[in-house]
Amino acid sequence: PRPKNAFILFRSDKCRELKDLEHDHRMISKIIGQMWRNAPKDERAYYDAQAQEEKRRHLELHPNYRF
């Protein structure tokens, strides 16, 4: 599988927070999309750094992986 990007990592974290409040995954996706667009730069930078780390680890584990 591909390494997770910043948005997917953000969505994974936020989905856990919202699952008790909302059960419709379409609505959860809309809410989280809006949260991502409105997220402060420092929060987005945190997830960008996490995504870079995930990409680095993925490259170590799967050096010949192409997507």
Tab-separated table of N, CA, C and O in Angstrom:
chain	number	residue	atom	x	y	z
A	1	PRO	N	0.819	-1.208	0.000
A	1	PRO	CA	0.000	0.000	0.000
A	1	PRO	C	0.856	1.263	0.000
A	1	PRO	O	1.999	1.241	0.432
A	2	ARG	N	0.270	2.316	-0.473
A	2	ARG	CA	0.966	3.611	-0.486
A	2	ARG	C	1.140	4.150	0.931
A	2	ARG	O	0.331	3.858	1.806
A	3	PRO	N	2.148	4.999	1.127
A	3	PRO	CA	2.245	5.684	2.422
A	3	PRO	C	1.105	6.697	2.534
A	3	PRO	O	0.625	7.234	1.531
A	4	LYS	N	0.665	6.957	3.744
A	4	LYS	CA	-0.441	7.894	3.960
A	4	LYS	C	0.050	9.333	3.765
A	4	LYS	O	1.149	9.680	4.190
A	5	ASN	N	-0.783	10.150	3.135
A	5	ASN	CA	-0.440	11.564	2.991
A	5	ASN	C	-0.941	12.351	4.208
A	5	ASN	O	-1.576	11.795	5.108
A	6	ALA	N	-0.635	13.635	4.239
A	6	ALA	CA	-0.961	14.469	5.403
A	6	ALA	C	-2.463	14.474	5.690
A	6	ALA	O	-2.881	14.357	6.846
A	7	PHE	N	-3.277	14.590	4.650
A	7	PHE	CA	-4.720	14.627	4.874
A	7	PHE	C	-5.230	13.312	5.440
A	7	PHE	O	-6.070	13.309	6.345
A	8	ILE	N	-4.749	12.191	4.943
A	8	ILE	CA	-5.212	10.887	5.420
A	8	ILE	C	-4.833	10.704	6.895
A	8	ILE	O	-5.626	10.181	7.689
A	9	LEU	N	-3.650	11.132	7.281
A	9	LEU	CA	-3.238	11.054	8.684
A	9	LEU	C	-4.138	11.943	9.551
A	9	LEU	O	-4.577	11.535	10.631
A	10	PHE	N	-4.422	13.151	9.070
A	10	PHE	CA	-5.317	14.078	9.762
A	10	PHE	C	-6.705	13.444	9.899
A	10	PHE	O	-7.298	13.441	10.976
A	11	ARG	N	-7.202	12.888	8.796
A	11	ARG	CA	-8.534	12.280	8.795
A	11	ARG	C	-8.606	11.120	9.783
A	11	ARG	O	-9.599	10.972	10.496
A	12	SER	N	-7.570	10.305	9.836
A	12	SER	CA	-7.551	9.175	10.773
A	12	SER	C	-7.678	9.660	12.212
A	12	SER	O	-8.444	9.085	13.003
A	13	ASP	N	-6.939	10.705	12.551
A	13	ASP	CA	-7.010	11.253	13.910
A	13	ASP	C	-8.387	11.836	14.209
A	13	ASP	O	-8.976	11.573	15.254
A	14	LYS	N	-8.894	12.633	13.296
A	14	LYS	CA	-10.172	13.323	13.533
A	14	LYS	C	-11.360	12.371	13.478
A	14	LYS	O	-12.355	12.580	14.179
A	15	CYS	N	-11.256	11.335	12.677
A	15	CYS	CA	-12.361	10.379	12.566
A	15	CYS	C	-12.617	9.714	13.914
A	15	CYS	O	-13.764	9.488	14.290
A	16	ARG	N	-11.565	9.430	14.646
A	16	ARG	CA	-11.729	8.836	15.976
A	16	ARG	C	-12.488	9.788	16.897
A	16	ARG	O	-13.282	9.362	17.717
A	17	GLU	N	-12.210	11.080	16.762
A	17	GLU	CA	-12.873	12.074	17.607
A	17	GLU	C	-14.360	12.218	17.247
A	17	GLU	O	-15.188	12.465	18.121
A	18	LEU	N	-14.670	12.087	15.969
A	18	LEU	CA	-16.044	12.345	15.509
A	18	LEU	C	-16.938	11.121	15.502
A	18	LEU	O	-18.159	11.258	15.391
A	19	LYS	N	-16.373	9.929	15.622
A	19	LYS	CA	-17.201	8.736	15.428
A	19	LYS	C	-18.330	8.615	16.440
A	19	LYS	O	-19.362	8.017	16.139
A	20	ASP	N	-18.172	9.178	17.631
A	20	ASP	CA	-19.252	9.128	18.613
A	20	ASP	C	-20.317	10.197	18.361
A	20	ASP	O	-21.450	10.067	18.817
A	21	LEU	N	-19.954	11.233	17.614
A	21	LEU	CA	-20.893	12.327	17.349
A	21	LEU	C	-21.679	12.135	16.059
A	21	LEU	O	-22.799	12.614	15.939
A	22	GLU	N	-21.060	11.462	15.094
A	22	GLU	CA	-21.678	11.320	13.769
A	22	GLU	C	-21.422	9.904	13.263
A	22	GLU	O	-20.309	9.397	13.384
A	23	HIS	N	-22.442	9.275	12.683
A	23	HIS	CA	-22.296	7.898	12.208
A	23	HIS	C	-22.329	7.795	10.683
A	23	HIS	O	-21.993	6.749	10.145
A	24	ASP	N	-22.714	8.840	10.008
A	24	ASP	CA	-22.769	8.861	8.546
A	24	ASP	C	-21.385	9.245	8.016
A	24	ASP	O	-20.922	10.374	8.183
A	25	HIS	N	-20.699	8.284	7.378
A	25	HIS	CA	-19.329	8.526	6.924
A	25	HIS	C	-19.237	9.596	5.843
A	25	HIS	O	-18.210	10.265	5.724
A	26	ARG	N	-20.306	9.782	5.089
A	26	ARG	CA	-20.295	10.873	4.105
A	26	ARG	C	-20.215	12.217	4.815
A	26	ARG	O	-19.471	13.108	4.405
A	27	MET	N	-20.971	12.346	5.896
A	27	MET	CA	-20.967	13.595	6.660
A	27	MET	C	-19.627	13.772	7.378
A	27	MET	O	-19.088	14.876	7.424
A	28	ILE	N	-19.095	12.683	7.919
A	28	ILE	CA	-17.786	12.756	8.577
A	28	ILE	C	-16.740	13.262	7.594
A	28	ILE	O	-15.930	14.131	7.920
A	29	SER	N	-16.755	12.748	6.364
A	29	SER	CA	-15.792	13.184	5.352
A	29	SER	C	-15.951	14.668	5.039
A	29	SER	O	-14.951	15.384	4.889
A	30	LYS	N	-17.176	15.136	4.948
A	30	LYS	CA	-17.407	16.560	4.684
A	30	LYS	C	-16.898	17.424	5.836
A	30	LYS	O	-16.254	18.451	5.618
A	31	ILE	N	-17.190	16.996	7.052
A	31	ILE	CA	-16.761	17.761	8.227
A	31	ILE	C	-15.237	17.811	8.303
A	31	ILE	O	-14.644	18.872	8.494
A	32	ILE	N	-14.601	16.663	8.123
A	32	ILE	CA	-13.140	16.614	8.226
A	32	ILE	C	-12.486	17.379	7.086
A	32	ILE	O	-11.469	18.043	7.287
A	33	GLY	N	-13.069	17.331	5.903
A	33	GLY	CA	-12.546	18.118	4.785
A	33	GLY	C	-12.561	19.609	5.105
A	33	GLY	O	-11.596	20.332	4.835
A	34	GLN	N	-13.654	20.058	5.692
A	34	GLN	CA	-13.764	21.464	6.088
A	34	GLN	C	-12.754	21.794	7.196
A	34	GLN	O	-12.128	22.854	7.179
A	35	MET	N	-12.603	20.872	8.148
A	35	MET	CA	-11.632	21.092	9.224
A	35	MET	C	-10.217	21.210	8.649
A	35	MET	O	-9.430	22.051	9.099
A	36	TRP	N	-9.882	20.383	7.650
A	36	TRP	CA	-8.557	20.419	7.031
A	36	TRP	C	-8.335	21.758	6.318
A	36	TRP	O	-7.288	22.372	6.444
A	37	ARG	N	-9.345	22.198	5.585
A	37	ARG	CA	-9.209	23.479	4.869
A	37	ARG	C	-9.037	24.650	5.830
A	37	ARG	O	-8.371	25.629	5.504
A	38	ASN	N	-9.635	24.552	7.015
A	38	ASN	CA	-9.571	25.639	7.987
A	38	ASN	C	-8.489	25.446	9.054
A	38	ASN	O	-8.362	26.288	9.949
A	39	ALA	N	-7.740	24.363	8.962
A	39	ALA	CA	-6.727	24.065	9.983
A	39	ALA	C	-5.616	25.107	9.948
A	39	ALA	O	-5.212	25.561	8.869
A	40	PRO	N	-5.104	25.492	11.107
A	40	PRO	CA	-3.977	26.429	11.157
A	40	PRO	C	-2.746	25.833	10.480
A	40	PRO	O	-2.592	24.606	10.407
A	41	LYS	N	-1.874	26.711	10.007
A	41	LYS	CA	-0.671	26.253	9.306
A	41	LYS	C	0.190	25.336	10.163
A	41	LYS	O	0.763	24.368	9.648
A	42	ASP	N	0.270	25.625	11.456
A	42	ASP	CA	1.116	24.776	12.313
A	42	ASP	C	0.532	23.374	12.457
A	42	ASP	O	1.282	22.393	12.514
A	43	GLU	N	-0.784	23.246	12.482
A	43	GLU	CA	-1.393	21.921	12.560
A	43	GLU	C	-1.168	21.151	11.262
A	43	GLU	O	-0.812	19.971	11.268
A	44	ARG	N	-1.337	21.835	10.137
A	44	ARG	CA	-1.089	21.189	8.845
A	44	ARG	C	0.379	20.814	8.700
A	44	ARG	O	0.696	19.745	8.160
A	45	ALA	N	1.273	21.655	9.210
A	45	ALA	CA	2.711	21.363	9.154
A	45	ALA	C	3.034	20.101	9.951
A	45	ALA	O	3.892	19.305	9.541
A	46	TYR	N	2.361	19.925	11.077
A	46	TYR	CA	2.554	18.714	11.891
A	46	TYR	C	2.221	17.469	11.057
A	46	TYR	O	2.986	16.505	11.029
A	47	TYR	N	1.084	17.490	10.378
A	47	TYR	CA	0.680	16.339	9.572
A	47	TYR	C	1.551	16.186	8.326
A	47	TYR	O	1.803	15.060	7.886
A	48	ASP	N	2.028	17.289	7.776
A	48	ASP	CA	2.969	17.209	6.653
A	48	ASP	C	4.257	16.508	7.090
A	48	ASP	O	4.784	15.659	6.367
A	49	ALA	N	4.741	16.832	8.286
A	49	ALA	CA	5.955	16.199	8.809
A	49	ALA	C	5.709	14.709	9.063
A	49	ALA	O	6.580	13.872	8.768
A	50	GLN	N	4.541	14.386	9.601
A	50	GLN	CA	4.204	12.971	9.828
A	50	GLN	C	4.156	12.208	8.504
A	50	GLN	O	4.623	11.067	8.414
A	51	ALA	N	3.606	12.834	7.477
A	51	ALA	CA	3.515	12.197	6.164
A	51	ALA	C	4.912	11.992	5.564
A	51	ALA	O	5.183	10.943	4.960
A	52	GLN	N	5.789	12.963	5.739
A	52	GLN	CA	7.159	12.814	5.240
A	52	GLN	C	7.853	11.652	5.948
A	52	GLN	O	8.587	10.881	5.311
A	53	GLU	N	7.647	11.524	7.244
A	53	GLU	CA	8.237	10.422	8.004
A	53	GLU	C	7.673	9.086	7.528
A	53	GLU	O	8.401	8.115	7.365
A	54	GLU	N	6.374	9.038	7.303
A	54	GLU	CA	5.759	7.806	6.812
A	54	GLU	C	6.313	7.444	5.432
A	54	GLU	O	6.584	6.279	5.150
A	55	LYS	N	6.495	8.451	4.592
A	55	LYS	CA	7.047	8.221	3.261
A	55	LYS	C	8.481	7.680	3.359
A	55	LYS	O	8.857	6.757	2.629
A	56	ARG	N	9.262	8.232	4.288
A	56	ARG	CA	10.638	7.781	4.473
A	56	ARG	C	10.673	6.326	4.936
A	56	ARG	O	11.419	5.504	4.408
A	57	ARG	N	9.840	5.992	5.924
A	57	ARG	CA	9.778	4.607	6.427
A	57	ARG	C	9.321	3.648	5.336
A	57	ARG	O	9.849	2.540	5.199
A	58	HIS	N	8.350	4.080	4.547
A	58	HIS	CA	7.835	3.253	3.462
A	58	HIS	C	8.945	2.981	2.452
A	58	HIS	O	9.081	1.846	1.970
A	59	LEU	N	9.730	3.984	2.139
A	59	LEU	CA	10.836	3.816	1.192
A	59	LEU	C	11.880	2.837	1.724
A	59	LEU	O	12.423	2.033	0.964
A	60	GLU	N	12.132	2.884	3.025
A	60	GLU	CA	13.062	1.930	3.638
A	60	GLU	C	12.543	0.498	3.532
A	60	GLU	O	13.296	-0.420	3.220
A	61	LEU	N	11.269	0.316	3.806
A	61	LEU	CA	10.680	-1.014	3.790
A	61	LEU	C	10.436	-1.550	2.371
A	61	LEU	O	10.488	-2.752	2.139
A	62	HIS	N	10.157	-0.641	1.463
A	62	HIS	CA	9.808	-1.034	0.078
A	62	HIS	C	10.602	-0.170	-0.901
A	62	HIS	O	10.035	0.700	-1.577
A	63	PRO	N	11.914	-0.398	-1.026
A	63	PRO	CA	12.738	0.479	-1.855
A	63	PRO	C	12.372	0.488	-3.341
A	63	PRO	O	12.625	1.486	-4.033
A	64	ASN	N	11.764	-0.551	-3.845
A	64	ASN	CA	11.427	-0.614	-5.268
A	64	ASN	C	9.955	-0.334	-5.564
A	64	ASN	O	9.512	-0.499	-6.684
A	65	TYR	N	9.221	0.119	-4.547
A	65	TYR	CA	7.788	0.380	-4.718
A	65	TYR	C	7.565	1.577	-5.640
A	65	TYR	O	8.220	2.605	-5.514
A	66	ARG	N	6.656	1.432	-6.578
A	66	ARG	CA	6.296	2.526	-7.497
A	66	ARG	C	4.781	2.712	-7.471
A	66	ARG	O	4.034	1.753	-7.419
A	67	PHE	N	4.371	3.983	-7.515
A	67	PHE	CA	2.944	4.273	-7.649
A	67	PHE	C	2.749	5.483	-8.491
A	67	PHE	O	3.611	6.216	-8.808
